[in-house]
Every structure is written in structure tokens, then in C-alpha cells.
Amino acid sequence: MGASPPDDGPRLTPSSDFLTLVRQRERGKLKLYIGSAAGVGKTYRMLGEARELRARDVDVVIGFVETHGREETSAQVGDLEVIPRRTIEYRGVALEEMDPDAIVARDPEVTIVDELAHTNVPGSARAKRWEDVIWLLDHGISVISAVNVQHLESLNDVVASTLGVLVRETIPDWVLGLADQVVNLDISAQDLRQRLIEGKIYAREKVPTALSNFFTPENLTTLRELALREVASSVDRSREEIVRREGGGPAARKTVDRLLVAMSSNPPYTAALLRRASRIAGRLNSDWYCVYVQTPEEAADRIDATVQRKLVENIQLAQTMGAEVMQIPGTDVAAAVLEFARARGVSLILAGQSRRSWWQHVSRGSVVDRLVRNAAGIDVLVVSFTGSGSAP
Amino acid sequence: MSDIDAALLRAIERGVHDLDEVRLPLHILLENQFGDLNDNQVELVGAARDAAETAAARLRRARDLLTLQPAQLRQEPIRPADVLASLVASLQSRGAGRGVRVAADIAAPLPALRGDRIRLQEALSLVGAACLGATPDGGTLSIGAAAGEKDLVVAFEGGAIDPTEIDTTWAARVVQAHGGGFRADGTRAEIRLPR
């Protein structure tokens, strides 16, 4: 094929099968949760988001979720509608697989599809689950999905050489590029190993092997860094198109590659969060904001003096690191942060993992959860820390 | 579709089905349906499944090549800058392991296009990956994009690719289905997409 003239082969023309074009629904949106390893909470958060969407009258179903026997995750499924899996019989062995045809027939607005890199049972219409997801998007169904960073094709060699692990199930990088929003769930190696030891990730009999093989501090730290780099790369994408598609109107003028740190007034890990933001901003060569939302309870005449002093220290630290610090009033912290982010063309928000108790989550809700759920068109990096304020 | 194409299509479908008969038992073994495999077994069975999947993927690509219809493609707005930014980042990441430098020269602003965003993104990625693979270790792959009067030109300059390789041929077909053109000449591969 040394050269192919432009008019070779079939081509799209304004009149080509107009009815087909008319019948095409708008393509669905794709939201991706990226994690450094199994157990960081991707499935749990996707399910939480599904529940939140349903509460807002969005028609959402579970296309495929694998709970891996985790109690917390199973509880999150609750009464969400689950599309039954397809069963494939082969010589007396029963295999289960997601049923994309059934999802399309059900025609929800949004579907949850776990484990994007999964290889489908041979004989399925498509070989890989990511291909199923594209097929669902083509049918106008929006998808929330999740993948671990080592499954990205471009990282295969790096993971093999640095971790000594051959990852067989991969997704092409351009699939990540399709995502309208990427959320990176960041968790420290220490926290993740603790979750593993507590039996929250794998069955207890597999824990010792996992701890000594894949879940070593060195491996998890490397994977964490890779995930961070991927998010940094993904925000290279312009958000103008997303804004236009989400809003249905002309694109708002946006400045890309700005990031924002949502700073709390009660900040055991704020300094570490700021260091993380500074590093990412440096890699992206981008401007960054540090935003503190002052709620009525934290007004100058009501805030605890110790907290106030720490807050001032962190504001000064952020300024030293090159952030533009903004203090804005508001009663809903998440809403205020998002309003500011959209007005300033921010494409990535960093927030610290909530350390609230289960009861506080129920009674007051989580600022981070609301940020993630409502940040359409903006990537969110949820950073968790462990220890006493040490940098991750 | 000609009789020959129809016969080819049938042979491909049959081949995919036959490979499923190989892949399925390997899949079942690797899913630990009969208990955990040891590391050596995982290595051997996994390698066999990988080879079967690669062969099946090539056949499916050949099937897609035969059955691609422009009417299946969407007409949606595409921002080439988005597509190229994602592509360049991916190729840089992949090239780093072999010491291949990926240099991008993307003229701004690039005009918006209309077409099937996902298929074009995949097509560009396949051509980019082929060019990266053909670039010698330690070499440089240059990616340029600029708007002409009638079209957008994306050029890759690195190593000489085989334009008859199935992924590249499929990518060229997708580009042609959008009214564009593909040319591979020496170490340069060029895609033209109408504005």
C-alpha cells in the first residue's frame, strides 16, 4: 500500500445513509476510576456514586460488579438494580460474563462496569470488556468503570521490569484518552497493606502470599507513582469539548491544566497534600490554586484558635510553594469548590481522603464524595494519608 | 461484497470460532476453575492463551476490515488536539523503556473535524504504535500535525512501517472512510483528514 489516494474506499458523505445518522444516539459519557492496585476502593466508590445518581432520579444499573466477597462492597450494592450475567456452559463448566445485550435492551442512562481490562469468555461478541464498554457508549449509555494502573498497555514493560510482574490483561492507552472524567483513588502503601491484612481485599488464606509477592511496599509505591503520572498525563487533554458536550451549548473559554487543592481547616495532612499538588503542578508546568472554603462555623469569631493558627501556616506554605490561595465563603464546601473550579478553568482537583467516621459520613455526608460525584468534566485525585502528617 | 470477500469473511469467522475452542479451556484453567495453578503452569498456559488471543485479534481485525461501512461511523465533532495530546503522552510513555524519544510538533490551533472520534483515535494510535515499534532503540519518533487549506495532516517520522500489516491497513481504511488518505513512504507515515 505504498500510497492510497484519498478517494479510495468507502467514505462518509453528507447524504450517506442519513437515516442511520439520524438514528444514532448521542454517544454515552465515560468516567474512569483509576487505582494503583486492587483494594483501593474503586468498586466501593463506583457503587456509592451509583446510589447517589439514583437518588437524583438518574436511571442507573449495575452492568457488572465483582465484589470479591468484600462485605463493605456487597453492602454498597444494596438494592441497586443488577443486570443478570450471561452464563456460558462449556463441557460441564459454567462461566459467567457481563451481558451487554441485556444492558442495551434495558437501556439505562448510566451503567456501572467493573474491571475494564477483563478478558471476556472466549466466544463472546467482543474479546475484551473495554470493547463492550465502547459498544455501550456507542449505544448512548454512559459508563462508569474502573481499572488498575498496571493494566495500561504503555505501562506493561515498566511494570514487568520494575515489579517483575507480567500483566496479561491490558487496555490500550487511547481508551483512557476517551474518558470524560478520570478519578484517581490514591491510598498509601501502608494503608493498603493494612486493608489486605484485615482481609478486606483477598480471602485470608491468600494474604501472606499477596503481602510478600505483589503487595510489597516497594511495588505499591511504584504503582502509586505510575497512577499519579497517568492522571497528570490525562489532564493534558483539553476540557473544552467536555464543557460543550455537557452543557449542550457553545464551549466556555477555559484555561486547561490548572489544578486546585481543596484545603480543609482541620488539616492533619494538608501540608502533605500541598506538597503533592506542588509536584504535580511542576510536572504539568501549570498554575495551581489552593482553595479554603470558610463555612459559617469557621468564621473568624468562631474558629478555634489552634485551628486558625494551623490554617494560616498552611496558607503561607501554599503561597511559598507557588499556589494562588483563595479563601471563599460558603455553606456547602464541595459546591463552592466546584463553582470556583469551573469559573477558573480548573481541570484537576486534589482532595484529601475523608477521615470521618461512618456516623459522620451518614449524618453530614462527605465533601470528597460530593466533589467526585458532581465534578463532571473535571478530574479528581483523592489522596489518602497515613501516620502523623507525613508526606506520602 | 464480492464472492472472494465473502469467502474470506466466512473463513475468518470460522477461524475465530476455532480459536475460541482453544482459548476457552485455557481461559477456564487460568480462572482457577479447577484449583490454583502453580507459577510454571500459569506461565505456560498464560503464554498459550496470549498467543491464541493475538491470533484471534488479528482475525477479528481482518473481519472488521472487510465489513467496515461508513454508515457505521459517527459524525461527531472531534478536537484533534485532544486526540493527539493523548496519543503523544501514550507513545512517550511506551517509548521511554526503549530509549525512544517522542517529539511532537503540533501546530496550534488545529481545526475541529467531524467523524467517529473513537475509531479515529484508535486508528491514529495504531499507526503511531506501528511507527514507534519501527523506530530503532534510542532513536526519535517525530509527530507533526498541521492544518492545510483542505485537510489536517498528521505525520509520523521514525522507522519504516509495513503498510500491509493488518492494524495499519485497518487504520488506513478508517481514515479513507472519513474521506481522508494514508501514505507510508520510507520512514514517514502520513494521515490526511478532511477539514
Coordinates of C-alpha atoms in Angstrom, one line a residue:
Chain A
M1 CA 0.0 0.0 0.0
G2 CA 2.8 2.5 -0.6
A3 CA 0.3 5.2 -1.2
S4 CA -3.5 5.3 -1.0
P5 CA -5.3 8.2 -2.7
P6 CA -7.8 10.0 -0.5
D7 CA -10.8 8.9 -2.6
D8 CA -10.1 5.2 -2.2
G9 CA -12.7 3.0 -0.4
P10 CA -16.0 4.0 1.2
R11 CA -16.4 7.4 2.6
L12 CA -18.8 9.5 4.6
T13 CA -20.8 11.9 2.6
P14 CA -23.5 14.3 3.8
S15 CA -26.1 12.1 2.3
S16 CA -24.6 8.7 3.2
D17 CA -27.3 6.7 5.0
F18 CA -28.8 9.7 6.6
L19 CA -31.3 7.6 8.4
T20 CA -28.5 5.7 10.2
L21 CA -27.1 9.0 11.3
V22 CA -30.5 10.3 12.4
R23 CA -31.0 7.2 14.5
Q24 CA -27.6 7.4 16.2
R25 CA -28.0 8.4 19.7
E26 CA -25.5 10.8 21.2
R27 CA -22.6 8.8 22.5
G28 CA -22.6 8.0 26.2
K29 CA -20.0 9.5 28.6
L30 CA -17.2 7.6 30.2
K31 CA -16.0 8.1 33.7
L32 CA -13.0 6.1 34.9
Y33 CA -11.7 5.3 38.3
I34 CA -8.0 4.5 38.3
G35 CA -6.3 2.9 41.3
S36 CA -2.8 1.8 42.0
A37 CA -3.9 -1.7 42.9
A38 CA -6.8 -3.9 43.9
G39 CA -8.4 -2.8 47.2
V40 CA -8.0 0.9 47.0
G41 CA -11.8 1.3 46.9
K42 CA -12.7 1.8 43.2
T43 CA -15.7 -0.6 43.2
Y44 CA -16.9 0.8 46.5
R45 CA -16.8 4.3 45.2
M46 CA -18.5 3.5 41.9
L47 CA -21.3 1.9 43.8
G48 CA -21.6 4.9 46.1
E49 CA -21.8 7.1 43.0
A50 CA -24.5 4.8 41.5
R51 CA -26.6 5.2 44.7
E52 CA -26.1 9.0 44.6
L53 CA -27.2 9.1 40.9
R54 CA -30.2 7.1 41.6
A55 CA -31.2 9.4 44.4
R56 CA -31.1 12.2 41.8
D57 CA -33.5 10.2 39.6
V58 CA -30.9 9.0 37.2
D59 CA -31.7 5.6 35.7
V60 CA -28.6 3.7 36.7
V61 CA -27.9 -0.1 36.7
I62 CA -25.1 -2.4 37.6
G63 CA -23.8 -4.0 34.4
F64 CA -21.1 -5.9 36.1
V65 CA -19.5 -5.6 39.6
E66 CA -17.2 -8.1 41.2
T67 CA -17.4 -7.7 45.0
H68 CA -14.6 -10.3 45.6
G69 CA -16.5 -11.3 48.7
R70 CA -15.8 -7.9 50.3
E71 CA -18.6 -7.2 52.8
E72 CA -18.4 -3.4 52.5
T73 CA -18.7 -3.6 48.8
S74 CA -21.5 -6.1 48.9
A75 CA -23.4 -3.8 51.2
Q76 CA -22.9 -0.9 48.8
V77 CA -24.7 -2.9 46.1
G78 CA -27.8 -3.0 48.3
D79 CA -30.9 -2.7 46.3
L80 CA -29.3 -1.2 43.1
E81 CA -30.6 -2.9 40.0
V82 CA -28.2 -5.5 38.8
I83 CA -28.4 -6.8 35.2
P84 CA -28.2 -10.6 35.3
R85 CA -25.0 -12.0 34.0
R86 CA -24.8 -14.3 31.0
T87 CA -23.9 -17.9 31.7
I88 CA -21.7 -19.8 29.3
E89 CA -21.6 -23.6 29.6
Y90 CA -18.5 -25.5 28.3
R91 CA -18.1 -29.2 28.9
G92 CA -19.8 -29.0 32.2
V93 CA -18.1 -25.8 33.4
A94 CA -20.4 -22.8 33.9
L95 CA -18.8 -19.4 33.3
E96 CA -20.4 -16.0 33.9
E97 CA -19.9 -12.9 31.9
M98 CA -21.4 -9.4 31.7
D99 CA -24.4 -9.3 29.3
P100 CA -24.0 -6.2 27.1
D101 CA -27.1 -7.1 25.0
A102 CA -29.2 -7.2 28.2
I103 CA -27.9 -3.8 29.3
V104 CA -28.7 -2.3 25.9
A105 CA -32.1 -3.9 26.0
R106 CA -32.7 -2.4 29.5
D107 CA -31.4 1.0 28.1
P108 CA -30.4 2.8 31.3
E109 CA -28.8 6.2 31.3
V110 CA -25.8 5.0 33.2
T111 CA -24.3 1.6 33.9
I112 CA -21.5 0.5 36.3
V113 CA -19.0 -1.8 34.7
D114 CA -16.2 -3.0 36.9
E115 CA -12.8 -4.4 35.8
L116 CA -12.3 -2.7 32.5
A117 CA -9.3 -4.7 31.5
H118 CA -11.1 -8.1 31.9
T119 CA -10.8 -10.6 29.1
N120 CA -14.2 -11.9 28.1
V121 CA -15.0 -15.6 28.0
P122 CA -14.0 -16.8 24.5
G123 CA -16.9 -16.9 22.2
S124 CA -18.3 -13.5 23.5
A125 CA -19.2 -10.9 20.9
R126 CA -16.2 -8.9 21.8
A127 CA -12.9 -10.1 23.3
K128 CA -12.3 -7.5 26.0
R129 CA -14.6 -5.8 28.4
W130 CA -13.3 -2.4 27.3
E131 CA -14.6 -3.2 23.9
D132 CA -18.0 -3.9 25.5
V133 CA -17.8 -0.5 27.2
I134 CA -17.2 1.2 23.8
W135 CA -20.1 -0.7 22.4
L136 CA -22.3 0.6 25.3
L137 CA -21.1 4.1 24.7
D138 CA -22.0 3.8 21.1
H139 CA -25.5 2.9 22.1
G140 CA -25.8 6.1 24.1
I141 CA -25.3 4.5 27.5
S142 CA -22.9 6.3 29.9
V143 CA -20.5 4.1 31.7
I144 CA -18.7 4.4 35.0
S145 CA -15.8 1.9 35.1
A146 CA -12.6 1.2 36.9
V147 CA -9.1 -0.1 36.1
N148 CA -5.8 -0.5 37.9
V149 CA -2.9 1.4 36.5
Q150 CA -0.8 -1.6 35.8
H151 CA -3.3 -2.7 33.1
L152 CA -2.5 0.2 30.9
E153 CA -0.7 -1.1 27.8
S154 CA 2.0 1.5 27.8
L155 CA 3.0 0.6 31.3
N156 CA 3.2 -3.1 30.6
D157 CA 7.0 -3.1 30.1
V158 CA 7.6 -0.7 33.0
V159 CA 5.6 -2.9 35.4
A160 CA 7.3 -6.1 34.1
S161 CA 10.8 -4.7 34.5
T162 CA 10.4 -2.8 37.8
L163 CA 7.9 -5.1 39.6
G164 CA 8.7 -8.3 37.9
V165 CA 5.1 -8.9 37.2
L166 CA 3.7 -9.8 33.8
V167 CA 0.2 -8.2 33.4
R168 CA -1.6 -10.2 30.8
E169 CA -4.9 -8.2 30.7
T170 CA -4.3 -4.7 29.3
I171 CA -6.2 -1.8 27.8
P172 CA -4.9 0.4 25.1
D173 CA -4.0 3.9 26.3
W174 CA -6.3 5.5 23.8
V175 CA -9.2 4.0 25.8
L176 CA -8.1 6.1 28.8
G177 CA -8.0 9.0 26.5
L178 CA -11.7 8.6 25.8
A179 CA -12.7 9.2 29.4
D180 CA -14.7 12.3 30.0
Q181 CA -13.6 12.2 33.6
V182 CA -10.8 10.4 35.4
V183 CA -10.8 9.9 39.2
N184 CA -7.6 8.6 40.8
L185 CA -8.1 6.9 44.1
D186 CA -4.8 7.3 45.9
I187 CA -4.0 5.3 49.0
S188 CA -0.7 4.9 50.8
A189 CA 1.1 1.6 50.6
Q190 CA 0.8 1.2 54.4
D191 CA -2.9 1.7 54.4
L192 CA -3.4 -0.7 51.5
R193 CA -1.3 -3.4 53.2
Q194 CA -3.3 -2.9 56.3
R195 CA -6.5 -3.4 54.4
L196 CA -5.0 -6.5 52.9
I197 CA -4.0 -7.8 56.4
E198 CA -7.5 -7.2 57.7
G199 CA -9.0 -9.4 54.9
K200 CA -10.7 -6.5 53.2
I201 CA -9.1 -7.3 49.8
Y202 CA -8.5 -11.0 49.4
A203 CA -9.5 -14.1 51.3
R204 CA -7.3 -14.5 54.4
E205 CA -5.5 -17.6 53.1
K206 CA -4.2 -15.6 50.2
V207 CA -2.9 -12.7 52.3
P208 CA 0.6 -13.9 53.2
T209 CA 1.4 -14.7 49.6
A210 CA 0.0 -11.3 48.4
L211 CA 1.9 -9.4 51.1
S212 CA 5.2 -11.0 50.1
N213 CA 4.7 -11.0 46.3
F214 CA 2.7 -8.2 44.8
F215 CA 1.7 -6.1 47.7
T216 CA 5.2 -5.1 48.9
P217 CA 5.7 -1.5 49.9
E218 CA 8.1 -1.0 47.0
N219 CA 5.7 -2.3 44.4
L220 CA 2.7 -0.4 45.8
T221 CA 4.8 2.8 45.9
T222 CA 5.8 2.3 42.3
L223 CA 2.3 1.7 41.2
R224 CA 1.1 4.7 43.1
E225 CA 3.6 6.9 41.4
L226 CA 2.5 5.4 38.0
A227 CA -1.1 6.2 38.7
L228 CA -0.2 9.7 39.6
R229 CA 1.7 10.1 36.4
E230 CA -1.2 8.8 34.4
V231 CA -3.6 11.4 35.9
A232 CA -1.0 14.1 35.2
S233 CA -0.9 13.0 31.6
S234 CA -4.6 12.7 31.3
V235 CA -5.2 16.3 32.3
D236 CA -3.2 17.2 29.2
R237 CA -6.5 16.8 27.4
S238 CA -8.4 19.9 26.9
R239 CA -11.7 20.2 28.7
E240 CA -13.4 22.5 26.2
E241 CA -15.1 19.7 24.3
I242 CA -16.4 18.2 27.6
V243 CA -17.8 21.5 28.7
R244 CA -19.5 21.9 25.3
R245 CA -21.0 18.4 25.4
E246 CA -22.1 18.6 29.0
G247 CA -23.6 22.0 28.6
G248 CA -25.1 21.4 25.2
G249 CA -24.0 24.9 24.1
P250 CA -21.0 26.8 22.9
A251 CA -17.8 26.0 24.7
A252 CA -16.9 28.1 27.6
R253 CA -13.5 29.6 27.3
K254 CA -11.3 27.5 29.5
T255 CA -7.7 27.5 30.5
V256 CA -6.5 24.0 30.6
D257 CA -4.1 22.3 33.0
R258 CA -5.0 24.3 36.1
L259 CA -5.2 22.4 39.3
L260 CA -6.8 23.1 42.6
V261 CA -6.2 21.8 46.1
A262 CA -9.3 21.8 48.4
M263 CA -7.9 22.7 51.8
S264 CA -9.7 21.9 55.0
S265 CA -9.4 24.0 58.2
N266 CA -8.8 20.8 60.2
P267 CA -5.8 19.7 58.3
P268 CA -3.6 16.9 59.7
Y269 CA -2.4 16.2 56.2
T270 CA -2.7 19.5 54.5
A271 CA 1.0 20.1 54.2
A272 CA 1.5 16.7 52.5
L273 CA -1.4 17.4 50.2
L274 CA 0.1 20.7 49.3
R275 CA 3.5 19.1 48.6
R276 CA 1.7 16.6 46.3
A277 CA -0.1 19.4 44.5
S278 CA 3.1 21.3 44.1
R279 CA 4.8 18.3 42.5
I280 CA 2.0 17.7 40.1
A281 CA 1.8 21.3 39.1
G282 CA 5.5 21.3 38.5
R283 CA 5.2 18.3 36.2
L284 CA 2.4 19.9 34.3
N285 CA 4.0 23.3 34.3
S286 CA 0.6 24.6 35.3
D287 CA -0.9 27.2 37.7
W288 CA -2.5 26.0 40.8
Y289 CA -4.9 27.2 43.4
C290 CA -5.3 26.4 47.0
V291 CA -8.9 27.0 48.0
Y292 CA -10.2 27.2 51.5
V293 CA -14.0 27.4 51.9
Q294 CA -14.8 29.2 55.1
T295 CA -18.1 27.9 56.4
P296 CA -20.2 29.9 58.9
E297 CA -19.0 27.6 61.7
E298 CA -15.4 28.6 60.8
A299 CA -16.0 32.4 60.8
A300 CA -13.1 34.4 62.3
D301 CA -15.0 34.9 65.6
R302 CA -15.9 31.2 66.0
I303 CA -13.0 29.2 64.8
D304 CA -10.8 27.5 67.3
A305 CA -7.5 29.5 67.8
T306 CA -5.3 26.5 67.3
V307 CA -7.0 25.5 64.1
Q308 CA -6.8 29.1 62.9
R309 CA -3.1 29.2 63.5
K310 CA -2.6 26.0 61.6
L311 CA -4.7 27.3 58.8
V312 CA -2.6 30.4 58.5
E313 CA 0.6 28.3 58.5
N314 CA -0.7 26.2 55.6
I315 CA -1.9 29.2 53.6
Q316 CA 1.6 30.6 53.9
L317 CA 3.1 27.2 53.0
A318 CA 0.9 27.1 49.9
Q319 CA 1.9 30.6 48.9
T320 CA 5.6 29.6 49.3
M321 CA 5.0 26.7 47.0
G322 CA 3.6 28.9 44.3
A323 CA -0.1 28.4 44.8
E324 CA -2.6 31.2 44.4
V325 CA -4.5 30.9 47.7
M326 CA -8.2 31.8 47.7
Q327 CA -10.5 32.0 50.7
I328 CA -14.1 31.9 49.7
P329 CA -17.2 31.9 51.9
G330 CA -19.8 29.1 51.6
T331 CA -22.1 26.7 53.4
D332 CA -21.6 23.7 51.0
V333 CA -17.8 23.2 50.7
A334 CA -18.0 20.9 47.7
A335 CA -20.3 23.1 45.8
A336 CA -18.2 26.2 46.5
V337 CA -15.0 24.4 45.4
L338 CA -16.6 23.2 42.2
E339 CA -18.1 26.6 41.3
F340 CA -14.7 28.2 41.8
A341 CA -13.0 25.4 39.7
R342 CA -15.4 25.8 36.8
A343 CA -15.1 29.6 36.8
R344 CA -11.3 29.4 36.7
G345 CA -11.0 26.5 34.2
V346 CA -9.5 24.0 36.6
S347 CA -9.1 20.6 35.1
L348 CA -7.8 18.6 38.2
I349 CA -8.9 18.9 41.8
L350 CA -6.9 17.3 44.6
A351 CA -8.6 16.5 47.8
G352 CA -7.6 14.6 50.9
Q353 CA -9.3 11.3 51.7
S354 CA -12.0 11.9 54.3
R355 CA -11.1 10.6 57.8
R356 CA -14.6 11.0 59.1
S357 CA -16.3 8.1 60.9
W358 CA -19.0 6.1 59.4
W359 CA -21.5 8.0 61.5
Q360 CA -20.2 11.4 60.4
H361 CA -20.5 10.2 56.8
V362 CA -24.1 9.3 57.3
S363 CA -25.1 12.4 59.2
R364 CA -23.1 15.0 57.4
G365 CA -22.0 13.4 54.2
S366 CA -18.5 13.5 52.8
V367 CA -17.2 16.6 51.0
V368 CA -14.9 14.4 48.9
D369 CA -17.7 12.1 47.8
R370 CA -19.8 15.1 46.7
L371 CA -16.8 16.5 44.9
V372 CA -16.2 13.3 43.0
R373 CA -19.9 12.9 42.1
N374 CA -20.5 16.4 41.0
A375 CA -17.2 17.2 39.2
A376 CA -18.4 16.4 35.7
G377 CA -15.7 17.4 33.3
I378 CA -13.1 17.8 36.0
D379 CA -10.7 15.1 37.1
V380 CA -10.4 14.4 40.8
L381 CA -7.4 13.0 42.7
V382 CA -8.4 11.6 46.1
V383 CA -5.3 11.4 48.2
S384 CA -5.2 9.4 51.4
F385 CA -2.5 9.7 54.1
T386 CA -1.5 7.7 57.0
G387 CA 0.6 8.4 60.0
S388 CA 1.0 11.8 61.6
G389 CA 1.1 14.2 58.8
S390 CA 3.9 12.6 56.9
A391 CA 4.2 13.1 53.3
P392 CA 3.1 10.2 51.2
Chain B
M1 CA -19.2 -7.7 -1.2
S2 CA -17.5 -9.9 -3.8
D3 CA -17.6 -13.6 -3.7
I4 CA -13.9 -13.7 -2.8
D5 CA -14.5 -11.3 0.1
A6 CA -17.5 -13.3 1.2
A7 CA -15.4 -16.5 1.2
L8 CA -12.6 -14.7 3.1
L9 CA -15.1 -13.4 5.6
R10 CA -16.5 -16.9 6.2
A11 CA -13.0 -18.4 6.6
I12 CA -12.2 -15.7 9.1
E13 CA -15.3 -16.3 11.1
R14 CA -14.6 -20.0 11.1
G15 CA -11.0 -19.3 12.3
V16 CA -12.2 -17.1 15.1
H17 CA -14.6 -19.8 16.2
D18 CA -11.9 -22.5 16.1
L19 CA -9.6 -20.3 18.1
D20 CA -12.3 -19.9 20.7
E21 CA -12.2 -23.6 21.1
V22 CA -8.5 -23.3 22.0
R23 CA -8.9 -20.2 24.2
L24 CA -11.9 -21.4 26.2
P25 CA -10.2 -24.3 28.0
L26 CA -7.2 -22.2 28.6
H27 CA -9.4 -19.4 30.0
I28 CA -11.1 -21.9 32.3
L29 CA -7.7 -23.1 33.6
L30 CA -6.5 -19.6 34.2
E31 CA -9.7 -18.7 36.0
N32 CA -8.7 -21.4 38.5
Q33 CA -12.0 -23.3 37.9
F34 CA -10.1 -26.5 38.8
G35 CA -8.0 -25.1 41.6
D36 CA -5.0 -22.8 41.7
L37 CA -2.2 -23.3 39.1
N38 CA 1.4 -23.1 40.2
D39 CA 3.6 -20.4 38.8
N40 CA 5.0 -22.5 36.0
Q41 CA 1.6 -23.6 34.9
V42 CA 0.3 -20.1 34.9
E43 CA 3.3 -19.1 32.8
L44 CA 2.8 -21.8 30.2
V45 CA -0.9 -21.7 30.0
G46 CA -0.9 -17.9 30.0
A47 CA 1.6 -17.7 27.2
A48 CA -0.5 -20.2 25.1
R49 CA -3.7 -18.1 25.7
D50 CA -1.9 -14.9 24.8
A51 CA -0.7 -16.4 21.5
A52 CA -4.3 -17.6 20.7
E53 CA -5.7 -14.2 21.6
T54 CA -3.2 -12.4 19.5
A55 CA -4.2 -14.7 16.5
A56 CA -7.9 -14.2 17.2
A57 CA -7.4 -10.4 17.4
R58 CA -5.7 -10.4 14.0
L59 CA -8.6 -12.4 12.5
R60 CA -11.2 -10.1 14.1
R61 CA -9.3 -7.1 12.7
A62 CA -9.3 -8.7 9.3
R63 CA -13.1 -9.2 9.6
D64 CA -13.6 -5.6 10.6
L65 CA -11.5 -4.6 7.6
L66 CA -13.8 -6.5 5.3
T67 CA -17.0 -5.3 6.9
L68 CA -16.3 -1.7 7.8
Q69 CA -19.1 0.5 6.4
P70 CA -19.0 4.3 6.6
A71 CA -22.6 4.3 7.8
Q72 CA -21.4 2.6 11.0
L73 CA -19.2 5.6 11.7
R74 CA -20.4 8.5 13.7
Q75 CA -20.4 12.1 12.6
E76 CA -19.4 14.0 15.7
P77 CA -17.2 16.9 16.5
I78 CA -13.6 16.0 17.1
R79 CA -10.8 18.2 18.6
P80 CA -7.6 16.8 17.0
A81 CA -5.6 18.5 19.8
D82 CA -7.3 16.2 22.4
V83 CA -6.7 13.1 20.3
L84 CA -3.0 14.0 19.6
A85 CA -2.2 15.0 23.2
S86 CA -3.4 11.7 24.4
L87 CA -1.5 9.8 21.7
V88 CA 1.7 11.7 22.3
A89 CA 1.6 11.0 26.0
S90 CA 1.0 7.4 25.4
L91 CA 3.8 7.0 22.9
Q92 CA 6.2 8.9 25.1
S93 CA 5.4 6.5 27.9
R94 CA 5.9 3.4 25.7
G95 CA 9.0 4.7 24.0
A96 CA 10.8 5.6 27.3
G97 CA 11.5 1.9 28.0
R98 CA 13.5 1.6 24.7
G99 CA 15.1 4.9 24.9
V100 CA 13.0 6.2 22.0
R101 CA 12.4 9.9 22.2
V102 CA 8.9 11.0 21.0
A103 CA 9.0 14.6 19.8
A104 CA 5.8 16.4 19.0
D105 CA 5.3 19.5 16.9
I106 CA 1.6 20.2 16.9
A107 CA 0.6 23.5 15.2
A108 CA -2.0 25.4 17.2
P109 CA -4.8 25.9 16.8
L110 CA -5.8 22.8 14.8
P111 CA -9.2 22.9 13.1
A112 CA -12.1 20.8 14.5
L113 CA -13.0 17.8 12.4
R114 CA -16.2 15.7 12.1
G115 CA -16.1 12.0 12.2
D116 CA -16.1 9.0 14.5
R117 CA -14.0 10.1 17.4
I118 CA -13.3 6.6 18.9
R119 CA -12.4 5.0 15.6
L120 CA -10.1 7.8 14.5
Q121 CA -8.5 7.8 17.9
E122 CA -7.9 4.1 17.6
A123 CA -6.6 4.4 14.0
L124 CA -4.1 7.2 14.9
S125 CA -3.0 5.2 17.9
L126 CA -2.4 2.1 15.7
V127 CA -0.4 4.0 13.2
G128 CA 1.6 5.7 16.0
A129 CA 2.3 2.4 17.7
A130 CA 3.5 0.9 14.4
C131 CA 5.8 3.8 13.8
L132 CA 7.1 3.6 17.4
G133 CA 7.7 -0.1 17.0
A134 CA 9.7 0.6 13.8
T135 CA 11.8 3.3 15.3
P136 CA 15.2 2.0 16.4
D137 CA 16.0 1.8 20.1
G138 CA 17.5 5.1 21.2
G139 CA 16.0 6.8 18.1
T140 CA 13.5 9.6 17.7
L141 CA 9.9 9.4 16.6
S142 CA 8.7 12.8 15.4
I143 CA 5.0 13.6 15.3
G144 CA 3.8 16.6 13.5
A145 CA 0.3 18.0 12.9
A146 CA -0.7 21.0 10.9
A147 CA -3.7 22.3 9.1
G148 CA -3.7 22.8 5.3
E149 CA -6.4 24.5 3.3
K150 CA -8.5 21.4 2.9
D151 CA -7.2 19.0 5.4
L152 CA -5.4 18.2 8.6
V153 CA -2.1 16.4 8.1
V154 CA -0.6 14.2 10.8
A155 CA 2.8 12.9 10.1
F156 CA 5.0 10.3 11.8
E157 CA 8.7 10.2 11.1
G158 CA 10.7 7.4 12.8
G159 CA 11.1 3.9 11.3
A160 CA 9.8 2.3 8.1
I161 CA 6.5 0.6 8.9
D162 CA 4.9 -2.2 6.9
P163 CA 1.7 -0.7 5.5
T164 CA 0.3 -4.1 4.8
E165 CA 0.3 -5.1 8.4
I166 CA -3.3 -5.7 9.4
D167 CA -3.7 -3.0 12.1
T168 CA -2.1 -0.3 9.9
T169 CA -4.3 -1.4 6.9
W170 CA -7.4 -1.2 9.1
A171 CA -6.3 2.3 10.3
A172 CA -5.9 3.4 6.7
R173 CA -9.4 2.1 5.9
V174 CA -10.9 4.1 8.7
V175 CA -9.1 7.2 7.6
Q176 CA -10.3 6.6 4.0
A177 CA -13.9 6.1 5.2
H178 CA -13.7 9.6 6.6
G179 CA -12.7 10.9 3.2
G180 CA -9.0 11.1 4.1
G181 CA -5.9 9.4 3.0
F182 CA -3.0 7.4 4.3
R183 CA 0.5 7.2 2.9
A184 CA 3.6 5.2 4.1
D185 CA 6.8 6.2 2.4
G186 CA 10.1 5.1 3.8
T187 CA 10.4 6.2 7.4
R188 CA 7.5 8.6 7.1
A189 CA 3.8 7.8 7.5
E190 CA 1.2 10.4 6.8
I191 CA -2.5 10.7 7.5
R192 CA -4.7 13.3 5.9
L193 CA -8.1 14.1 7.2
P194 CA -10.5 16.5 5.5
R195 CA -11.4 19.6 7.4

